[in-house]
Short mmCIF file of C-alpha atoms in Angstrom, two decimals:
data_model
loop_
_atom_site.label_atom_id
_atom_site.label_comp_id
_atom_site.label_asym_id
_atom_site.label_seq_id
_atom_site.Cartn_x
_atom_site.Cartn_y
_atom_site.Cartn_z
CA GLN A 1 -9.23 12.63 14.84
CA VAL A 2 -9.39 9.74 12.31
CA GLN A 3 -11.32 6.69 12.37
CA LEU A 4 -11.37 3.46 10.29
CA VAL A 5 -14.58 1.43 10.63
CA GLU A 6 -14.63 -2.07 9.18
CA SER A 7 -17.59 -4.27 8.43
CA GLY A 8 -18.45 -7.45 6.55
CA GLY A 9 -16.59 -10.31 8.34
CA GLY A 10 -18.22 -13.59 9.36
CA LEU A 11 -18.39 -17.31 8.96
CA VAL A 12 -18.39 -18.73 5.32
CA GLN A 13 -17.94 -22.27 3.98
CA PRO A 14 -14.94 -23.12 1.85
CA GLY A 15 -15.51 -21.84 -1.69
CA GLY A 16 -17.84 -19.14 -0.52
CA SER A 17 -17.46 -15.37 -0.74
CA LEU A 18 -17.33 -12.27 1.57
CA ARG A 19 -16.90 -8.62 1.03
CA LEU A 20 -15.10 -6.41 3.59
CA SER A 21 -15.60 -2.74 3.79
CA CYS A 22 -13.54 -0.09 5.62
CA ALA A 23 -14.57 3.65 5.79
CA ALA A 24 -12.24 6.40 6.85
CA SER A 25 -13.71 9.45 8.46
CA GLY A 26 -12.54 12.50 10.48
CA SER A 27 -10.12 15.44 9.88
CA ILE A 28 -8.53 13.91 6.65
CA VAL A 29 -6.65 15.97 4.19
CA SER A 30 -5.41 13.23 2.00
CA ILE A 31 -5.18 9.44 1.91
CA ARG A 32 -1.95 8.11 0.31
CA SER A 33 -2.78 4.37 0.43
CA LEU A 34 -5.39 1.90 1.67
CA GLY A 35 -4.85 -1.75 2.34
CA TRP A 36 -5.95 -4.94 4.09
CA TYR A 37 -3.82 -7.01 6.41
CA ARG A 38 -4.64 -10.19 8.42
CA GLN A 39 -3.42 -12.06 11.32
CA ALA A 40 -4.10 -15.68 12.01
CA PRO A 41 -3.64 -17.12 15.47
CA GLY A 42 -0.01 -17.70 16.23
CA LYS A 43 1.18 -15.90 13.01
CA GLU A 44 2.38 -12.47 12.15
CA ARG A 45 0.23 -9.85 10.62
CA GLU A 46 0.67 -9.97 6.79
CA LEU A 47 -0.38 -7.79 3.83
CA VAL A 48 -3.29 -9.12 1.92
CA ALA A 49 -3.87 -6.28 -0.54
CA GLY A 50 -3.16 -2.70 -1.04
CA ILE A 51 -4.21 0.25 -3.38
CA SER A 52 -2.33 3.36 -3.83
CA SER A 53 -3.79 6.86 -4.44
CA GLY A 54 -3.15 6.41 -8.11
CA GLY A 55 -5.03 3.19 -8.15
CA THR A 56 -2.28 0.70 -8.40
CA THR A 57 -2.97 -2.48 -6.57
CA ASN A 58 -0.86 -5.29 -5.17
CA TYR A 59 -1.72 -8.61 -3.63
CA ALA A 60 -0.19 -11.36 -1.61
CA ASP A 61 0.59 -14.38 -3.77
CA SER A 62 -1.73 -16.48 -1.73
CA VAL A 63 -4.79 -14.44 -2.63
CA LYS A 64 -4.03 -13.46 -6.29
CA GLY A 65 -6.88 -14.42 -8.58
CA ARG A 66 -9.37 -14.81 -5.62
CA PHE A 67 -9.40 -11.38 -3.79
CA THR A 68 -9.99 -7.99 -5.24
CA ILE A 69 -9.26 -4.63 -3.63
CA SER A 70 -11.19 -1.51 -4.70
CA ARG A 71 -12.27 1.86 -3.37
CA ASP A 72 -15.13 4.32 -3.82
CA ASN A 73 -14.87 7.50 -5.88
CA ALA A 74 -14.15 9.70 -2.92
CA LYS A 75 -11.18 7.38 -2.04
CA THR A 76 -12.20 7.09 1.53
CA THR A 77 -13.74 3.64 1.58
CA VAL A 78 -11.95 0.52 0.62
CA TYR A 79 -13.36 -2.86 -0.14
CA LEU A 80 -11.97 -6.32 -0.18
CA GLN A 81 -14.04 -8.89 -2.32
CA MET A 82 -12.92 -12.29 -1.26
CA ASN A 83 -13.99 -15.27 -3.49
CA SER A 84 -13.12 -18.95 -3.38
CA LEU A 85 -12.35 -18.71 0.29
CA LYS A 86 -10.23 -21.35 1.85
CA PRO A 87 -9.80 -22.49 5.49
CA GLU A 88 -6.27 -20.94 5.45
CA ASP A 89 -7.87 -17.51 4.96
CA THR A 90 -9.31 -17.69 8.37
CA ALA A 91 -7.83 -14.61 10.30
CA VAL A 92 -8.64 -11.28 11.81
CA TYR A 93 -8.63 -8.75 8.91
CA TYR A 94 -7.42 -5.19 9.50
CA CYS A 95 -7.96 -2.21 7.43
CA ASN A 96 -4.91 0.19 7.14
CA ALA A 97 -4.64 3.74 5.60
CA GLN A 98 -1.82 6.18 5.28
CA ILE A 99 -3.50 9.47 6.17
CA LEU A 100 -2.51 13.08 6.24
CA ARG A 101 -4.51 14.75 9.04
CA THR A 102 -5.48 18.37 9.29
CA GLY A 103 -2.64 20.19 11.09
CA ARG A 104 -0.12 17.41 10.77
CA PRO A 105 2.94 17.62 8.54
CA VAL A 106 3.41 13.94 7.71
CA TYR A 107 1.27 10.86 6.72
CA THR A 108 0.44 8.50 9.60
CA ASP A 109 -0.62 4.94 9.64
CA TYR A 110 -4.14 4.20 10.91
CA TRP A 111 -5.64 0.82 11.57
CA GLY A 112 -9.20 -0.44 11.79
CA GLN A 113 -10.45 -2.44 14.86
CA GLY A 114 -10.33 -5.78 12.93
CA THR A 115 -12.99 -8.08 11.68
CA GLN A 116 -13.00 -11.84 12.03
CA VAL A 117 -13.20 -14.00 8.94
CA THR A 118 -13.73 -17.70 9.47
CA VAL A 119 -13.82 -20.15 6.66
CA SER A 120 -15.09 -23.55 7.81
CA SER A 121 -17.53 -26.25 6.98
#
């Protein structure tokens, strides 16, 4: 079994910062990529940032220059440093990982439970 456990959401004023964390655990052979998505009320889930196994990162245009994705040396924990937060960043943020599990032949998408980020004065 595989779990993704997120932490770090909360309420912050515009211009403030938050750091999200997501730790993957379980019967993991390999993690191909890690990423963060978000879903605001009434909107579709969208990719915020991703990092490949080789360390290549990509960002949504709306967060470039403000958000930074990174991971630990073991490559099982992913972080999202969010600076200069805006009210439009308010959403539930989900961690995503493409994981090869023990005994499985293909990579599978796994999701965290989601963490609320609210940017408001």
